[in-house]
Amino acid sequence: MLCRRAPPAPAMALQPISLLSLVLAWGCVASSSLWHTAVAPPQDLQITDPGLLGSLDIEWKPPPNIQTSNGCTVKYKCEYRNAGDREWKVIFTRKLKLRVGFDLSRTAEVKVQTLLKGWCTNDVEVQSEWLYATFRVPLQGKLESEVQNFHCIYHDWEYLKCTWQPGLLAPRGVNYGLYYWYEGLEHTVQCDHYIQDHGVNMGCMLQNLSQAEYKDLSICVNGSVAATLLRPLYATLRLHNLAKPSPPQQLVVSMSAAEELRVVWSPPGGQTPPQCLEYESVSTQVETAFTISRANRSRVSCVRVRGRTNNFCADEGFWSEWTQECFSVSRKEVKQLFILIPVILGLSSSLLIFTLIGQCKKKSPAGKPSHTLVGC
Ligand SMILES: *[C@@H]1O[C@H](CO)[C@@H](O)[C@H](O)[C@H]1NC(C)=O
Ligand SMILES: *[C@@H]1O[C@H](CO)[C@@H](O)[C@H](O)[C@H]1NC(C)=O
Ligand SMILES: *[C@@H]1O[C@H](CO)[C@@H](O)[C@H](O)[C@H]1NC(C)=O
C-alpha cells in the first residue's frame, strides 16, 4: 500500500510545475516574436538654413525595416536647443520634417529618437537611441565687428524702434542693414526706414507688424564695407514682450461726498490692447481708478500713474512714462479753516454773550441789577 502510493506523489507534484514552465516558455517565445522591445533610431538627420535669419529646417529618414502595421504607431521625439542653453525644447511628431527657431549666432543642437507604441509593443512605449546633429552658420568677420547695444521697443503696439551702435571694429565707410522675417513672410525684408547718424544707419523703425505679434520675429543686423567682412548680429524678438505704452491719459483727482480723494484715468491712446495694461500708482493694479482715504488725504498732494503690459498678455514689458496730477487739498483745507475761524469766533462770542446775559439774568433777581448790566 505504502510502496504503491509513494511513487505517484512526486509525479503529481511535478506535473503542475512542468505545465507552468511550459506556459512561461511559450509566453517568452510569443512575446519576443510578436512584441517589439527595441526600435532603431531614425537615419540621416539633416539641418539646413532656408535663409530666414533664425528658422532652420530639420529633416530625417525613418529607421530601417520599420513595421507600421495596424495598431502600431511610429512617432519621433525631437529635442533642440542652442549650444549653451540648459534646457532642450521638445517636439513630438509623426512627420519627418520640422522648422524651428534658433539663435544663429550660436551652434544649433538637435537630437531625434524613434518612439514605437501600440499592439506591436504590447502597448508599452519603446524608445530608440538618440541621433544627434549640429549646425552653425558659416562664421564671418571678427566678433568685435558686431554692432553693440542693440535693443528694440514696441511703442504702443504700433511701431518697433530698434537702435544699435557700431561695433568696436567698425571700418571707415561701414554701413549697416537690418533684415527681418516672421512666419507668414515669403522671404526676408530689409528695413525701409533707417534712423541715421552722420549718414550711418544706427537704427530702424518698422511699422505694420501686427502680423508678427505673438510670434518669433527674426532680425539680423549686418554691415557692409568694401573689403572687410563684419560679424552679423542675430536676434529673435517677441513684440508683446517689448511693448511700451504711452502714459495714461485724463488723470483726474476729485473729492467724493465722503471727502475721499478719487483718482481716475483713461488707458493711453495707441494700439495697446486695454485688457493688456496694468498701472502703477500707490500700488500695481489693472483698474483705472482708486481712492485715497480721508485719513490719508492730507499726505497726498500729487498723484502719478504709469502703465505697462500685464502678465496675462506678456512675460515682460517696459513701463510708460508717468502721468502726474498735482492738486491742493491742503490749501482747500486752509481756506475752509479761514471760513471756519470767523464762524467759530462769531459763535463763541455770541455764546459768551448769551451765557453772560444768562448770568446777568440769574444774578439780577439777587440784587445789584444796574452793575451787572453795565458789566454785560
Ligand atoms: C501691412 O501689412 C499687410 C500684410 O501684413 C499688408 O497687406 C498691408 O498692405 C500693410 N499696410 C501698410 C500700410 O503697409
Ligand atoms: C545681410 O543679410 C541679408 C539677409 O540675410 C543678406 O541678404 C545680405 O546680403 C547681407 N549683407 C551683408 C553685407 O552681409
Ligand atoms: C493710509 O496710509 C497708511 C500709511 O501710509 C497705509 O498703511 C494705509 O493703507 C493707508 N490707507 C488707505 C486707505 O490708503
JSON list of C-alpha atoms in Angstrom, two decimals, residues 190-301:
[
{"chain": "A", "resi": 190, "resn": "GLN", "atom": "CA", "xyz": [15.03, 94.89, -45.35]},
{"chain": "A", "resi": 191, "resn": "CYS", "atom": "CA", "xyz": [14.20, 97.85, -43.13]},
{"chain": "A", "resi": 192, "resn": "ASP", "atom": "CA", "xyz": [12.83, 100.71, -45.22]},
{"chain": "A", "resi": 193, "resn": "HIS", "atom": "CA", "xyz": [13.05, 103.47, -42.60]},
{"chain": "A", "resi": 194, "resn": "TYR", "atom": "CA", "xyz": [16.52, 103.77, -41.09]},
{"chain": "A", "resi": 195, "resn": "ILE", "atom": "CA", "xyz": [17.48, 106.15, -38.30]},
{"chain": "A", "resi": 196, "resn": "GLN", "atom": "CA", "xyz": [20.77, 107.71, -39.31]},
{"chain": "A", "resi": 197, "resn": "ASP", "atom": "CA", "xyz": [23.63, 109.45, -37.55]},
{"chain": "A", "resi": 198, "resn": "HIS", "atom": "CA", "xyz": [26.08, 111.26, -39.84]},
{"chain": "A", "resi": 199, "resn": "GLY", "atom": "CA", "xyz": [24.80, 109.21, -42.74]},
{"chain": "A", "resi": 200, "resn": "VAL", "atom": "CA", "xyz": [25.33, 105.84, -40.98]},
{"chain": "A", "resi": 201, "resn": "ASN", "atom": "CA", "xyz": [22.36, 103.60, -40.20]},
{"chain": "A", "resi": 202, "resn": "MET", "atom": "CA", "xyz": [22.11, 103.38, -36.42]},
{"chain": "A", "resi": 203, "resn": "GLY", "atom": "CA", "xyz": [18.53, 102.25, -36.04]},
{"chain": "A", "resi": 204, "resn": "CYS", "atom": "CA", "xyz": [15.36, 101.25, -37.79]},
{"chain": "A", "resi": 205, "resn": "MET", "atom": "CA", "xyz": [11.64, 101.93, -37.48]},
{"chain": "A", "resi": 206, "resn": "LEU", "atom": "CA", "xyz": [9.30, 99.12, -38.51]},
{"chain": "A", "resi": 207, "resn": "GLN", "atom": "CA", "xyz": [5.60, 99.69, -38.86]},
{"chain": "A", "resi": 208, "resn": "ASN", "atom": "CA", "xyz": [2.64, 97.43, -39.59]},
{"chain": "A", "resi": 209, "resn": "LEU", "atom": "CA", "xyz": [3.95, 94.47, -37.58]},
{"chain": "A", "resi": 210, "resn": "SER", "atom": "CA", "xyz": [0.63, 93.32, -36.12]},
{"chain": "A", "resi": 211, "resn": "GLN", "atom": "CA", "xyz": [1.01, 90.05, -38.09]},
{"chain": "A", "resi": 212, "resn": "ALA", "atom": "CA", "xyz": [4.23, 89.43, -36.19]},
{"chain": "A", "resi": 213, "resn": "GLU", "atom": "CA", "xyz": [2.74, 89.80, -32.70]},
{"chain": "A", "resi": 214, "resn": "TYR", "atom": "CA", "xyz": [2.93, 86.70, -30.50]},
{"chain": "A", "resi": 215, "resn": "LYS", "atom": "CA", "xyz": [5.37, 85.10, -32.96]},
{"chain": "A", "resi": 216, "resn": "ASP", "atom": "CA", "xyz": [9.13, 84.98, -33.25]},
{"chain": "A", "resi": 217, "resn": "LEU", "atom": "CA", "xyz": [10.43, 87.97, -35.16]},
{"chain": "A", "resi": 218, "resn": "SER", "atom": "CA", "xyz": [13.88, 87.13, -36.51]},
{"chain": "A", "resi": 219, "resn": "ILE", "atom": "CA", "xyz": [16.24, 90.04, -37.02]},
{"chain": "A", "resi": 220, "resn": "CYS", "atom": "CA", "xyz": [19.72, 90.34, -38.47]},
{"chain": "A", "resi": 221, "resn": "VAL", "atom": "CA", "xyz": [21.84, 93.47, -38.42]},
{"chain": "A", "resi": 222, "resn": "ASN", "atom": "CA", "xyz": [24.81, 93.08, -40.71]},
{"chain": "A", "resi": 223, "resn": "GLY", "atom": "CA", "xyz": [27.29, 95.51, -42.12]},
{"chain": "A", "resi": 224, "resn": "SER", "atom": "CA", "xyz": [28.85, 96.04, -45.45]},
{"chain": "A", "resi": 225, "resn": "VAL", "atom": "CA", "xyz": [32.09, 97.74, -46.24]},
{"chain": "A", "resi": 226, "resn": "ALA", "atom": "CA", "xyz": [34.28, 97.38, -49.31]},
{"chain": "A", "resi": 227, "resn": "ALA", "atom": "CA", "xyz": [36.70, 94.63, -48.34]},
{"chain": "A", "resi": 228, "resn": "THR", "atom": "CA", "xyz": [36.05, 93.73, -44.69]},
{"chain": "A", "resi": 229, "resn": "LEU", "atom": "CA", "xyz": [33.51, 91.19, -43.55]},
{"chain": "A", "resi": 230, "resn": "LEU", "atom": "CA", "xyz": [31.56, 92.16, -40.45]},
{"chain": "A", "resi": 231, "resn": "ARG", "atom": "CA", "xyz": [30.04, 89.78, -37.91]},
{"chain": "A", "resi": 232, "resn": "PRO", "atom": "CA", "xyz": [26.22, 89.84, -38.28]},
{"chain": "A", "resi": 233, "resn": "LEU", "atom": "CA", "xyz": [24.05, 90.17, -35.18]},
{"chain": "A", "resi": 234, "resn": "TYR", "atom": "CA", "xyz": [21.08, 87.82, -34.91]},
{"chain": "A", "resi": 235, "resn": "ALA", "atom": "CA", "xyz": [18.16, 88.43, -32.56]},
{"chain": "A", "resi": 236, "resn": "THR", "atom": "CA", "xyz": [14.79, 86.82, -32.06]},
{"chain": "A", "resi": 237, "resn": "LEU", "atom": "CA", "xyz": [12.22, 89.23, -30.70]},
{"chain": "A", "resi": 238, "resn": "ARG", "atom": "CA", "xyz": [8.77, 88.75, -29.27]},
{"chain": "A", "resi": 239, "resn": "LEU", "atom": "CA", "xyz": [6.96, 92.01, -29.81]},
{"chain": "A", "resi": 240, "resn": "HIS", "atom": "CA", "xyz": [4.46, 91.64, -26.96]},
{"chain": "A", "resi": 241, "resn": "ASN", "atom": "CA", "xyz": [7.38, 91.40, -24.54]},
{"chain": "A", "resi": 242, "resn": "LEU", "atom": "CA", "xyz": [8.92, 94.64, -25.85]},
{"chain": "A", "resi": 243, "resn": "ALA", "atom": "CA", "xyz": [5.82, 96.79, -25.63]},
{"chain": "A", "resi": 244, "resn": "LYS", "atom": "CA", "xyz": [5.95, 100.24, -24.09]},
{"chain": "A", "resi": 245, "resn": "PRO", "atom": "CA", "xyz": [2.65, 102.09, -23.82]},
{"chain": "A", "resi": 246, "resn": "SER", "atom": "CA", "xyz": [2.19, 105.84, -23.81]},
{"chain": "A", "resi": 247, "resn": "PRO", "atom": "CA", "xyz": [1.40, 107.33, -20.39]},
{"chain": "A", "resi": 248, "resn": "PRO", "atom": "CA", "xyz": [-2.18, 107.01, -19.14]},
{"chain": "A", "resi": 249, "resn": "GLN", "atom": "CA", "xyz": [-4.48, 109.88, -20.14]},
{"chain": "A", "resi": 250, "resn": "GLN", "atom": "CA", "xyz": [-7.04, 112.16, -18.50]},
{"chain": "A", "resi": 251, "resn": "LEU", "atom": "CA", "xyz": [-5.85, 111.76, -14.95]},
{"chain": "A", "resi": 252, "resn": "VAL", "atom": "CA", "xyz": [-8.45, 113.43, -12.77]},
{"chain": "A", "resi": 253, "resn": "VAL", "atom": "CA", "xyz": [-8.43, 113.84, -9.00]},
{"chain": "A", "resi": 254, "resn": "SER", "atom": "CA", "xyz": [-11.71, 114.75, -7.35]},
{"chain": "A", "resi": 255, "resn": "MET", "atom": "CA", "xyz": [-13.17, 114.86, -3.86]},
{"chain": "A", "resi": 256, "resn": "SER", "atom": "CA", "xyz": [-16.04, 112.48, -3.14]},
{"chain": "A", "resi": 257, "resn": "ALA", "atom": "CA", "xyz": [-19.01, 113.17, -0.90]},
{"chain": "A", "resi": 258, "resn": "ALA", "atom": "CA", "xyz": [-17.28, 111.18, 1.83]},
{"chain": "A", "resi": 259, "resn": "GLU", "atom": "CA", "xyz": [-14.30, 113.55, 1.44]},
{"chain": "A", "resi": 260, "resn": "GLU", "atom": "CA", "xyz": [-12.11, 110.87, -0.04]},
{"chain": "A", "resi": 261, "resn": "LEU", "atom": "CA", "xyz": [-9.87, 111.62, -2.98]},
{"chain": "A", "resi": 262, "resn": "ARG", "atom": "CA", "xyz": [-11.00, 109.79, -6.10]},
{"chain": "A", "resi": 263, "resn": "VAL", "atom": "CA", "xyz": [-8.28, 109.29, -8.74]},
{"chain": "A", "resi": 264, "resn": "VAL", "atom": "CA", "xyz": [-9.45, 108.24, -12.21]},
{"chain": "A", "resi": 265, "resn": "TRP", "atom": "CA", "xyz": [-7.65, 107.95, -15.57]},
{"chain": "A", "resi": 266, "resn": "SER", "atom": "CA", "xyz": [-8.06, 106.52, -19.07]},
{"chain": "A", "resi": 267, "resn": "PRO", "atom": "CA", "xyz": [-5.89, 103.97, -20.86]},
{"chain": "A", "resi": 268, "resn": "PRO", "atom": "CA", "xyz": [-3.26, 105.50, -23.15]},
{"chain": "A", "resi": 269, "resn": "GLY", "atom": "CA", "xyz": [-4.00, 106.07, -26.80]},
{"chain": "A", "resi": 270, "resn": "GLY", "atom": "CA", "xyz": [-2.40, 103.89, -29.46]},
{"chain": "A", "resi": 271, "resn": "GLN", "atom": "CA", "xyz": [-2.94, 100.25, -30.31]},
{"chain": "A", "resi": 272, "resn": "THR", "atom": "CA", "xyz": [-2.13, 98.78, -26.88]},
{"chain": "A", "resi": 273, "resn": "PRO", "atom": "CA", "xyz": [-4.95, 96.34, -26.04]},
{"chain": "A", "resi": 274, "resn": "PRO", "atom": "CA", "xyz": [-6.58, 97.92, -22.93]},
{"chain": "A", "resi": 275, "resn": "GLN", "atom": "CA", "xyz": [-7.03, 94.49, -21.31]},
{"chain": "A", "resi": 276, "resn": "CYS", "atom": "CA", "xyz": [-3.26, 94.03, -21.52]},
{"chain": "A", "resi": 277, "resn": "LEU", "atom": "CA", "xyz": [-2.45, 97.02, -19.33]},
{"chain": "A", "resi": 278, "resn": "GLU", "atom": "CA", "xyz": [-1.70, 97.32, -15.68]},
{"chain": "A", "resi": 279, "resn": "TYR", "atom": "CA", "xyz": [-0.96, 100.50, -13.81]},
{"chain": "A", "resi": 280, "resn": "GLU", "atom": "CA", "xyz": [1.25, 101.56, -11.02]},
{"chain": "A", "resi": 281, "resn": "SER", "atom": "CA", "xyz": [0.27, 104.37, -8.70]},
{"chain": "A", "resi": 282, "resn": "VAL", "atom": "CA", "xyz": [0.21, 103.70, -4.98]},
{"chain": "A", "resi": 283, "resn": "SER", "atom": "CA", "xyz": [0.24, 100.03, -5.85]},
{"chain": "A", "resi": 284, "resn": "THR", "atom": "CA", "xyz": [0.07, 97.96, -9.03]},
{"chain": "A", "resi": 285, "resn": "GLN", "atom": "CA", "xyz": [-3.44, 97.35, -10.33]},
{"chain": "A", "resi": 286, "resn": "VAL", "atom": "CA", "xyz": [-5.39, 96.68, -13.50]},
{"chain": "A", "resi": 287, "resn": "GLU", "atom": "CA", "xyz": [-8.27, 99.06, -12.64]},
{"chain": "A", "resi": 288, "resn": "THR", "atom": "CA", "xyz": [-8.18, 102.65, -13.87]},
{"chain": "A", "resi": 289, "resn": "ALA", "atom": "CA", "xyz": [-9.25, 104.25, -10.59]},
{"chain": "A", "resi": 290, "resn": "PHE", "atom": "CA", "xyz": [-8.50, 104.25, -6.88]},
{"chain": "A", "resi": 291, "resn": "THR", "atom": "CA", "xyz": [-9.47, 106.11, -3.75]},
{"chain": "A", "resi": 292, "resn": "ILE", "atom": "CA", "xyz": [-7.34, 107.77, -1.11]},
{"chain": "A", "resi": 293, "resn": "SER", "atom": "CA", "xyz": [-9.00, 107.63, 2.29]},
{"chain": "A", "resi": 294, "resn": "ARG", "atom": "CA", "xyz": [-9.88, 110.73, 4.21]},
{"chain": "A", "resi": 295, "resn": "ALA", "atom": "CA", "xyz": [-7.28, 109.86, 6.82]},
{"chain": "A", "resi": 296, "resn": "ASN", "atom": "CA", "xyz": [-4.51, 109.77, 4.26]},
{"chain": "A", "resi": 297, "resn": "ARG", "atom": "CA", "xyz": [-5.75, 112.66, 2.17]},
{"chain": "A", "resi": 298, "resn": "SER", "atom": "CA", "xyz": [-3.58, 115.34, 3.68]},
{"chain": "A", "resi": 299, "resn": "ARG", "atom": "CA", "xyz": [-0.43, 113.32, 2.98]},
{"chain": "A", "resi": 300, "resn": "VAL", "atom": "CA", "xyz": [-1.05, 113.40, -0.78]},
{"chain": "A", "resi": 301, "resn": "SER", "atom": "CA", "xyz": [-0.55, 116.41, -2.99]}
]
